[in-house]
Structures are given as C-alpha cells and as structure tokens.
Amino acid sequence: EPEVTQTPSHQVTQMGQEVILRCVPISNHLYFYWYRQILGQKVEFLVSFYNNEISEKSEIFDDQFSVERPDGSNFTLKIRSTKLEDSAMYFCASCCRPPAGEQFFGPGTRLTVL
Amino acid sequence: GNSVTQMEGPVTLSEEAFLTINCTYTATGYPSLFWYVQYPGEGLQLLLKATKADDKGSNKGFEATYRKETTSFHLEKGSVQVSDSAVYFCALSDDNGNQFYFGTGTSLTVIP
C-alpha cells in the first residue's frame, strides 16, 4: 500500500540553525501539506502546496518557513533560523482529490530545538 | 471561520464498553468531515470520513454520521477493545481542500 514517508524521524538542532525536513508523498498525489503538533496540543495547519506553488498558509508559516518540491518526488519544509518554540512533531500529508479525498499523513519528524 | 470542537479527554473505558467521542464543527460552505486516529509513536491514520450531510462513515466497528442540523460528527463504537487505545482527532476539510482543521484530540485508553 502506498504511503507517505518522512525523514529524519527525529532531528535535534541548536537554536538559530537551519533545518530541512523531508517528505516523499504518494506518487500520484498532486496536493501536499505540512502540519505541526506541539506536544500535547492540536494538529495545526502550516501550508498547502499545489502545482509548484503555495495554495494557502497559516499565520504560523512566517518568513522563517519555506517549502519546496525540488524534484518529482520530494517535498521539503525548511526552517531558516529555528526557535525553541519550533520544537514539535511535523507531519507531511498528500492528497489526490481534495476536498473530499482524504489526506494521507506521514509518520512525522520530531524536531527538538535546544 | 472553520473550526472543530472535540470532547476533552482523556477517556478511560473497560473492554467491551460503548464509546462516544463528541465532535462539533463550524464551517462555511460544505465541508467534508473526518476522524483520524493516532496510535502511540505513529502518524495520523484515516479512520473514517463523510462527505455530505446524513452520510455515515464506518470502519473497524467505528461509526460517525454527518449531522448538518446539529453540526456534529460524533464517533461511536459499540464495544471497544484494548487495541483501540489511541488519540482520536476529528477534522474537517474546507471547500477547497486547502487545509484540514483538527480538533484537539481525545485520548482513549481501554483497560482489560
């Protein structure tokens, strides 16, 4: 069964460093998303991406964040200068047929900023 | 705007007990509604969905009915098992499908 994969599973970084979180969506999907979940809190939308551009982004997704689809398979989230409050679980998702189609989620990357 | 309000947890039940997790929503337009489940250490998995009013989603003994008149999508299961222990998230997808709006999650623990 096709699945969304994410790497790394856990990333530890120092405050102020750049991190890149990687995702491989399901191959025939065209819509891609990033969410985050701070420990014990709700899953929050960050950004959606379609046709090589951002479709929608939340207030959380400020200038420190960027997304890219550098090739036909990867979808990345970059945080340029990490802050302590960026520590969270980051989930990538992909979808083939919004709005009724389900979003398929990856297992997540746990980001710890020290 | 769009939002989902979910029953606060944690919920602890004995095996074979009846489960209800309440979910209500606020949305413009005609959202699709979903329940996702997160097992310990794993990502979110779709449990069931409903795309229009009066639809019933069902999977693995879980059910939820899209009630437009009460803006609700409550999750139910007649007889829970220990393996159902997880966090359950109610979510809605806006008209464009550009984002999902999640509830806060309800942690369920089923004890033998």
mmCIF file with all atom_site columns, N, CA and C in Angstrom, chain A residues 42, chain B residues 1-7 21-35 50-55 64-75 89-95 100-104:
data_model
loop_
_atom_site.group_PDB
_atom_site.id
_atom_site.type_symbol
_atom_site.label_atom_id
_atom_site.label_alt_id
_atom_site.label_comp_id
_atom_site.label_asym_id
_atom_site.label_entity_id
_atom_site.label_seq_id
_atom_site.pdbx_PDB_ins_code
_atom_site.Cartn_x
_atom_site.Cartn_y
_atom_site.Cartn_z
_atom_site.occupancy
_atom_site.B_iso_or_equiv
_atom_site.pdbx_formal_charge
_atom_site.auth_seq_id
_atom_site.auth_comp_id
_atom_site.auth_asym_id
_atom_site.auth_atom_id
_atom_site.pdbx_PDB_model_num
ATOM 1   N N  . LYS A 1 42  ? -3.052  20.557 19.691 1.00 0.00 ? 42  LYS A N  1
ATOM 2   C CA . LYS A 1 42  ? -3.734  20.094 18.497 1.00 0.00 ? 42  LYS A CA 1
ATOM 3   C C  . LYS A 1 42  ? -2.813  20.114 17.283 1.00 0.00 ? 42  LYS A C  1
ATOM 4   N N  . GLY B 2 1   ? -15.258 31.586 10.469 1.00 0.00 ? 1   GLY B N  1
ATOM 5   C CA . GLY B 2 1   ? -14.188 30.711 10.018 1.00 0.00 ? 1   GLY B CA 1
ATOM 6   C C  . GLY B 2 1   ? -14.503 29.265 10.348 1.00 0.00 ? 1   GLY B C  1
ATOM 7   N N  . ASN B 2 2   ? -13.601 28.387 9.947  1.00 0.00 ? 2   ASN B N  1
ATOM 8   C CA . ASN B 2 2   ? -13.766 26.951 10.179 1.00 0.00 ? 2   ASN B CA 1
ATOM 9   C C  . ASN B 2 2   ? -13.096 26.535 11.476 1.00 0.00 ? 2   ASN B C  1
ATOM 10  N N  . SER B 2 3   ? -13.745 25.669 12.212 1.00 0.00 ? 3   SER B N  1
ATOM 11  C CA . SER B 2 3   ? -13.143 25.146 13.430 1.00 0.00 ? 3   SER B CA 1
ATOM 12  C C  . SER B 2 3   ? -13.821 23.851 13.833 1.00 0.00 ? 3   SER B C  1
ATOM 13  N N  . VAL B 2 4   ? -13.130 23.101 14.658 1.00 0.00 ? 4   VAL B N  1
ATOM 14  C CA . VAL B 2 4   ? -13.652 21.831 15.174 1.00 0.00 ? 4   VAL B CA 1
ATOM 15  C C  . VAL B 2 4   ? -13.494 21.838 16.686 1.00 0.00 ? 4   VAL B C  1
ATOM 16  N N  . THR B 2 5   ? -14.551 21.473 17.373 1.00 0.00 ? 5   THR B N  1
ATOM 17  C CA . THR B 2 5   ? -14.514 21.360 18.829 1.00 0.00 ? 5   THR B CA 1
ATOM 18  C C  . THR B 2 5   ? -14.736 19.910 19.198 1.00 0.00 ? 5   THR B C  1
ATOM 19  N N  . GLN B 2 6   ? -13.840 19.400 19.993 1.00 0.00 ? 6   GLN B N  1
ATOM 20  C CA . GLN B 2 6   ? -13.857 17.980 20.290 1.00 0.00 ? 6   GLN B CA 1
ATOM 21  C C  . GLN B 2 6   ? -13.928 17.764 21.792 1.00 0.00 ? 6   GLN B C  1
ATOM 22  N N  . MET B 2 7   ? -14.555 16.673 22.165 1.00 0.00 ? 7   MET B N  1
ATOM 23  C CA . MET B 2 7   ? -14.681 16.343 23.570 1.00 0.00 ? 7   MET B CA 1
ATOM 24  C C  . MET B 2 7   ? -13.311 16.240 24.242 1.00 0.00 ? 7   MET B C  1
ATOM 25  N N  . ILE B 2 21  ? -17.293 9.767  21.307 1.00 0.00 ? 21  ILE B N  1
ATOM 26  C CA . ILE B 2 21  ? -16.443 10.956 21.375 1.00 0.00 ? 21  ILE B CA 1
ATOM 27  C C  . ILE B 2 21  ? -17.157 12.033 20.574 1.00 0.00 ? 21  ILE B C  1
ATOM 28  N N  . ASN B 2 22  ? -17.519 13.106 21.266 1.00 0.00 ? 22  ASN B N  1
ATOM 29  C CA . ASN B 2 22  ? -18.287 14.170 20.617 1.00 0.00 ? 22  ASN B CA 1
ATOM 30  C C  . ASN B 2 22  ? -17.405 15.088 19.784 1.00 0.00 ? 22  ASN B C  1
ATOM 31  N N  . CYS B 2 23  ? -17.955 15.506 18.658 1.00 0.00 ? 23  CYS B N  1
ATOM 32  C CA . CYS B 2 23  ? -17.272 16.456 17.780 1.00 0.00 ? 23  CYS B CA 1
ATOM 33  C C  . CYS B 2 23  ? -18.321 17.362 17.159 1.00 0.00 ? 23  CYS B C  1
ATOM 34  N N  . THR B 2 24  ? -18.130 18.654 17.282 1.00 0.00 ? 24  THR B N  1
ATOM 35  C CA . THR B 2 24  ? -18.972 19.609 16.584 1.00 0.00 ? 24  THR B CA 1
ATOM 36  C C  . THR B 2 24  ? -18.086 20.524 15.758 1.00 0.00 ? 24  THR B C  1
ATOM 37  N N  . TYR B 2 25  ? -18.663 21.127 14.759 1.00 0.00 ? 25  TYR B N  1
ATOM 38  C CA . TYR B 2 25  ? -17.853 21.935 13.856 1.00 0.00 ? 25  TYR B CA 1
ATOM 39  C C  . TYR B 2 25  ? -18.554 23.237 13.510 1.00 0.00 ? 25  TYR B C  1
ATOM 40  N N  . THR B 2 26  ? -17.735 24.166 13.080 1.00 0.00 ? 26  THR B N  1
ATOM 41  C CA . THR B 2 26  ? -18.207 25.415 12.494 1.00 0.00 ? 26  THR B CA 1
ATOM 42  C C  . THR B 2 26  ? -17.554 25.533 11.139 1.00 0.00 ? 26  THR B C  1
ATOM 43  N N  . ALA B 2 27  ? -18.357 25.754 10.120 1.00 0.00 ? 27  ALA B N  1
ATOM 44  C CA . ALA B 2 27  ? -17.767 25.820 8.782  1.00 0.00 ? 27  ALA B CA 1
ATOM 45  C C  . ALA B 2 27  ? -18.644 26.646 7.861  1.00 0.00 ? 27  ALA B C  1
ATOM 46  N N  . THR B 2 28  ? -18.006 27.272 6.912  1.00 0.00 ? 28  THR B N  1
ATOM 47  C CA . THR B 2 28  ? -18.729 27.901 5.816  1.00 0.00 ? 28  THR B CA 1
ATOM 48  C C  . THR B 2 28  ? -18.755 26.901 4.662  1.00 0.00 ? 28  THR B C  1
ATOM 49  N N  . GLY B 2 29  ? -19.796 26.935 3.913  1.00 0.00 ? 29  GLY B N  1
ATOM 50  C CA . GLY B 2 29  ? -19.877 26.030 2.776  1.00 0.00 ? 29  GLY B CA 1
ATOM 51  C C  . GLY B 2 29  ? -20.216 24.617 3.177  1.00 0.00 ? 29  GLY B C  1
ATOM 52  N N  . TYR B 2 30  ? -19.638 23.667 2.469  1.00 0.00 ? 30  TYR B N  1
ATOM 53  C CA . TYR B 2 30  ? -19.986 22.252 2.633  1.00 0.00 ? 30  TYR B CA 1
ATOM 54  C C  . TYR B 2 30  ? -18.723 21.437 2.877  1.00 0.00 ? 30  TYR B C  1
ATOM 55  N N  . PRO B 2 31  ? -18.300 21.386 4.127  1.00 0.00 ? 31  PRO B N  1
ATOM 56  C CA . PRO B 2 31  ? -17.050 20.678 4.415  1.00 0.00 ? 31  PRO B CA 1
ATOM 57  C C  . PRO B 2 31  ? -17.215 19.169 4.337  1.00 0.00 ? 31  PRO B C  1
ATOM 58  N N  . SER B 2 32  ? -16.117 18.482 4.168  1.00 0.00 ? 32  SER B N  1
ATOM 59  C CA . SER B 2 32  ? -16.057 17.040 4.392  1.00 0.00 ? 32  SER B CA 1
ATOM 60  C C  . SER B 2 32  ? -15.539 16.831 5.814  1.00 0.00 ? 32  SER B C  1
ATOM 61  N N  . LEU B 2 33  ? -15.981 15.763 6.441  1.00 0.00 ? 33  LEU B N  1
ATOM 62  C CA . LEU B 2 33  ? -15.626 15.508 7.840  1.00 0.00 ? 33  LEU B CA 1
ATOM 63  C C  . LEU B 2 33  ? -14.888 14.184 7.970  1.00 0.00 ? 33  LEU B C  1
ATOM 64  N N  . PHE B 2 34  ? -13.938 14.156 8.883  1.00 0.00 ? 34  PHE B N  1
ATOM 65  C CA . PHE B 2 34  ? -13.052 13.004 9.015  1.00 0.00 ? 34  PHE B CA 1
ATOM 66  C C  . PHE B 2 34  ? -12.800 12.690 10.485 1.00 0.00 ? 34  PHE B C  1
ATOM 67  N N  . TRP B 2 35  ? -12.532 11.443 10.761 1.00 0.00 ? 35  TRP B N  1
ATOM 68  C CA . TRP B 2 35  ? -11.930 11.045 12.027 1.00 0.00 ? 35  TRP B CA 1
ATOM 69  C C  . TRP B 2 35  ? -10.592 10.374 11.702 1.00 0.00 ? 35  TRP B C  1
ATOM 70  N N  . ALA B 2 50  ? -16.932 11.310 5.999  1.00 0.00 ? 50  ALA B N  1
ATOM 71  C CA . ALA B 2 50  ? -18.253 11.542 5.404  1.00 0.00 ? 50  ALA B CA 1
ATOM 72  C C  . ALA B 2 50  ? -18.179 12.846 4.627  1.00 0.00 ? 50  ALA B C  1
ATOM 73  N N  . THR B 2 51  ? -18.699 12.840 3.445  1.00 0.00 ? 51  THR B N  1
ATOM 74  C CA . THR B 2 51  ? -18.501 13.998 2.578  1.00 0.00 ? 51  THR B CA 1
ATOM 75  C C  . THR B 2 51  ? -19.743 14.863 2.402  1.00 0.00 ? 51  THR B C  1
ATOM 76  N N  . LYS B 2 52  ? -20.896 14.395 2.875  1.00 0.00 ? 52  LYS B N  1
ATOM 77  C CA . LYS B 2 52  ? -22.093 15.244 2.785  1.00 0.00 ? 52  LYS B CA 1
ATOM 78  C C  . LYS B 2 52  ? -23.054 14.890 3.901  1.00 0.00 ? 52  LYS B C  1
ATOM 79  N N  . ALA B 2 53  ? -24.011 15.785 4.092  1.00 0.00 ? 53  ALA B N  1
ATOM 80  C CA . ALA B 2 53  ? -24.973 15.640 5.183  1.00 0.00 ? 53  ALA B CA 1
ATOM 81  C C  . ALA B 2 53  ? -25.681 14.290 5.117  1.00 0.00 ? 53  ALA B C  1
ATOM 82  N N  . ASP B 2 54  ? -25.829 13.696 6.304  1.00 0.00 ? 54  ASP B N  1
ATOM 83  C CA . ASP B 2 54  ? -26.502 12.416 6.519  1.00 0.00 ? 54  ASP B CA 1
ATOM 84  C C  . ASP B 2 54  ? -25.673 11.201 6.092  1.00 0.00 ? 54  ASP B C  1
ATOM 85  N N  . ASP B 2 55  ? -24.512 11.433 5.540  1.00 0.00 ? 55  ASP B N  1
ATOM 86  C CA . ASP B 2 55  ? -23.600 10.316 5.258  1.00 0.00 ? 55  ASP B CA 1
ATOM 87  C C  . ASP B 2 55  ? -23.149 9.699  6.563  1.00 0.00 ? 55  ASP B C  1
ATOM 88  N N  . ALA B 2 64  ? -19.638 7.223  12.413 1.00 0.00 ? 64  ALA B N  1
ATOM 89  C CA . ALA B 2 64  ? -19.946 8.627  12.683 1.00 0.00 ? 64  ALA B CA 1
ATOM 90  C C  . ALA B 2 64  ? -20.873 9.104  11.574 1.00 0.00 ? 64  ALA B C  1
ATOM 91  N N  . THR B 2 65  ? -21.880 9.897  11.959 1.00 0.00 ? 65  THR B N  1
ATOM 92  C CA . THR B 2 65  ? -22.848 10.399 10.987 1.00 0.00 ? 65  THR B CA 1
ATOM 93  C C  . THR B 2 65  ? -22.739 11.911 10.892 1.00 0.00 ? 65  THR B C  1
ATOM 94  N N  . TYR B 2 66  ? -22.678 12.390 9.673  1.00 0.00 ? 66  TYR B N  1
ATOM 95  C CA . TYR B 2 66  ? -22.567 13.824 9.378  1.00 0.00 ? 66  TYR B CA 1
ATOM 96  C C  . TYR B 2 66  ? -23.936 14.449 9.589  1.00 0.00 ? 66  TYR B C  1
ATOM 97  N N  . ARG B 2 67  ? -24.076 15.223 10.663 1.00 0.00 ? 67  ARG B N  1
ATOM 98  C CA . ARG B 2 67  ? -25.357 15.846 11.002 1.00 0.00 ? 67  ARG B CA 1
ATOM 99  C C  . ARG B 2 67  ? -25.256 17.342 10.788 1.00 0.00 ? 67  ARG B C  1
ATOM 100 N N  . LYS B 2 68  ? -25.832 17.796 9.691  1.00 0.00 ? 68  LYS B N  1
ATOM 101 C CA . LYS B 2 68  ? -25.731 19.218 9.374  1.00 0.00 ? 68  LYS B CA 1
ATOM 102 C C  . LYS B 2 68  ? -26.588 20.049 10.330 1.00 0.00 ? 68  LYS B C  1
ATOM 103 N N  . GLU B 2 69  ? -27.730 19.494 10.749 1.00 0.00 ? 69  GLU B N  1
ATOM 104 C CA . GLU B 2 69  ? -28.630 20.289 11.587 1.00 0.00 ? 69  GLU B CA 1
ATOM 105 C C  . GLU B 2 69  ? -28.052 20.570 12.957 1.00 0.00 ? 69  GLU B C  1
ATOM 106 N N  . THR B 2 70  ? -27.201 19.665 13.440 1.00 0.00 ? 70  THR B N  1
ATOM 107 C CA . THR B 2 70  ? -26.560 19.882 14.742 1.00 0.00 ? 70  THR B CA 1
ATOM 108 C C  . THR B 2 70  ? -25.072 20.153 14.594 1.00 0.00 ? 70  THR B C  1
ATOM 109 N N  . THR B 2 71  ? -24.622 20.299 13.370 1.00 0.00 ? 71  THR B N  1
ATOM 110 C CA . THR B 2 71  ? -23.184 20.492 13.041 1.00 0.00 ? 71  THR B CA 1
ATOM 111 C C  . THR B 2 71  ? -22.308 19.568 13.877 1.00 0.00 ? 71  THR B C  1
ATOM 112 N N  . SER B 2 72  ? -22.619 18.276 13.805 1.00 0.00 ? 72  SER B N  1
ATOM 113 C CA . SER B 2 72  ? -21.893 17.308 14.621 1.00 0.00 ? 72  SER B CA 1
ATOM 114 C C  . SER B 2 72  ? -21.427 16.123 13.797 1.00 0.00 ? 72  SER B C  1
ATOM 115 N N  . PHE B 2 73  ? -20.433 15.442 14.331 1.00 0.00 ? 73  PHE B N  1
ATOM 116 C CA . PHE B 2 73  ? -19.881 14.245 13.681 1.00 0.00 ? 73  PHE B CA 1
ATOM 117 C C  . PHE B 2 73  ? -19.308 13.369 14.800 1.00 0.00 ? 73  PHE B C  1
ATOM 118 N N  . HIS B 2 74  ? -20.162 12.898 15.666 1.00 0.00 ? 74  HIS B N  1
ATOM 119 C CA . HIS B 2 74  ? -19.745 12.146 16.847 1.00 0.00 ? 74  HIS B CA 1
ATOM 120 C C  . HIS B 2 74  ? -19.277 10.749 16.477 1.00 0.00 ? 74  HIS B C  1
ATOM 121 N N  . LEU B 2 75  ? -18.197 10.324 17.101 1.00 0.00 ? 75  LEU B N  1
ATOM 122 C CA . LEU B 2 75  ? -17.634 8.994  16.845 1.00 0.00 ? 75  LEU B CA 1
ATOM 123 C C  . LEU B 2 75  ? -18.184 8.006  17.863 1.00 0.00 ? 75  LEU B C  1
ATOM 124 N N  . PHE B 2 89  ? -8.777  12.149 16.490 1.00 0.00 ? 89  PHE B N  1
ATOM 125 C CA . PHE B 2 89  ? -8.904  13.530 16.044 1.00 0.00 ? 89  PHE B CA 1
ATOM 126 C C  . PHE B 2 89  ? -10.064 13.658 15.067 1.00 0.00 ? 89  PHE B C  1
ATOM 127 N N  . CYS B 2 90  ? -10.929 14.608 15.359 1.00 0.00 ? 90  CYS B N  1
ATOM 128 C CA . CYS B 2 90  ? -11.970 14.985 14.419 1.00 0.00 ? 90  CYS B CA 1
ATOM 129 C C  . CYS B 2 90  ? -11.405 16.096 13.530 1.00 0.00 ? 90  CYS B C  1
ATOM 130 N N  . ALA B 2 91  ? -11.760 16.088 12.258 1.00 0.00 ? 91  ALA B N  1
ATOM 131 C CA . ALA B 2 91  ? -11.217 17.095 11.352 1.00 0.00 ? 91  ALA B CA 1
ATOM 132 C C  . ALA B 2 91  ? -12.223 17.430 10.264 1.00 0.00 ? 91  ALA B C  1
ATOM 133 N N  . LEU B 2 92  ? -12.096 18.629 9.735  1.00 0.00 ? 92  LEU B N  1
ATOM 134 C CA . LEU B 2 92  ? -12.898 18.983 8.568  1.00 0.00 ? 92  LEU B CA 1
ATOM 135 C C  . LEU B 2 92  ? -12.001 19.559 7.486  1.00 0.00 ? 92  LEU B C  1
ATOM 136 N N  . SER B 2 93  ? -12.438 19.329 6.277  1.00 0.00 ? 93  SER B N  1
ATOM 137 C CA . SER B 2 93  ? -11.740 19.841 5.110  1.00 0.00 ? 93  SER B CA 1
ATOM 138 C C  . SER B 2 93  ? -12.595 20.937 4.500  1.00 0.00 ? 93  SER B C  1
ATOM 139 N N  . ASP B 2 94  ? -11.990 22.096 4.259  1.00 0.00 ? 94  ASP B N  1
ATOM 140 C CA . ASP B 2 94  ? -12.780 23.198 3.712  1.00 0.00 ? 94  ASP B CA 1
ATOM 141 C C  . ASP B 2 94  ? -13.158 22.917 2.256  1.00 0.00 ? 94  ASP B C  1
ATOM 142 N N  . ASP B 2 95  ? -13.938 23.809 1.698  1.00 0.00 ? 95  ASP B N  1
ATOM 143 C CA . ASP B 2 95  ? -14.481 23.590 0.344  1.00 0.00 ? 95  ASP B CA 1
ATOM 144 C C  . ASP B 2 95  ? -13.400 23.342 -0.695 1.00 0.00 ? 95  ASP B C  1
ATOM 145 N N  . PHE B 2 100 ? -6.856  21.053 6.366  1.00 0.00 ? 100 PHE B N  1
ATOM 146 C CA . PHE B 2 100 ? -7.710  20.395 7.325  1.00 0.00 ? 100 PHE B CA 1
ATOM 147 C C  . PHE B 2 100 ? -7.685  21.208 8.616  1.00 0.00 ? 100 PHE B C  1
ATOM 148 N N  . TYR B 2 101 ? -8.810  21.209 9.299  1.00 0.00 ? 101 TYR B N  1
ATOM 149 C CA . TYR B 2 101 ? -8.900  21.828 10.613 1.00 0.00 ? 101 TYR B CA 1
ATOM 150 C C  . TYR B 2 101 ? -9.128  20.693 11.601 1.00 0.00 ? 101 TYR B C  1
ATOM 151 N N  . PHE B 2 102 ? -8.244  20.583 12.567 1.00 0.00 ? 102 PHE B N  1
ATOM 152 C CA . PHE B 2 102 ? -8.298  19.477 13.507 1.00 0.00 ? 102 PHE B CA 1
ATOM 153 C C  . PHE B 2 102 ? -8.827  19.917 14.862 1.00 0.00 ? 102 PHE B C  1
ATOM 154 N N  . GLY B 2 103 ? -9.505  19.001 15.519 1.00 0.00 ? 103 GLY B N  1
ATOM 155 C CA . GLY B 2 103 ? -9.823  19.177 16.918 1.00 0.00 ? 103 GLY B CA 1
ATOM 156 C C  . GLY B 2 103 ? -8.593  18.929 17.770 1.00 0.00 ? 103 GLY B C  1
ATOM 157 N N  . THR B 2 104 ? -8.746  19.079 19.060 1.00 0.00 ? 104 THR B N  1
ATOM 158 C CA . THR B 2 104 ? -7.609  18.960 19.974 1.00 0.00 ? 104 THR B CA 1
ATOM 159 C C  . THR B 2 104 ? -7.196  17.520 20.225 1.00 0.00 ? 104 THR B C  1
#
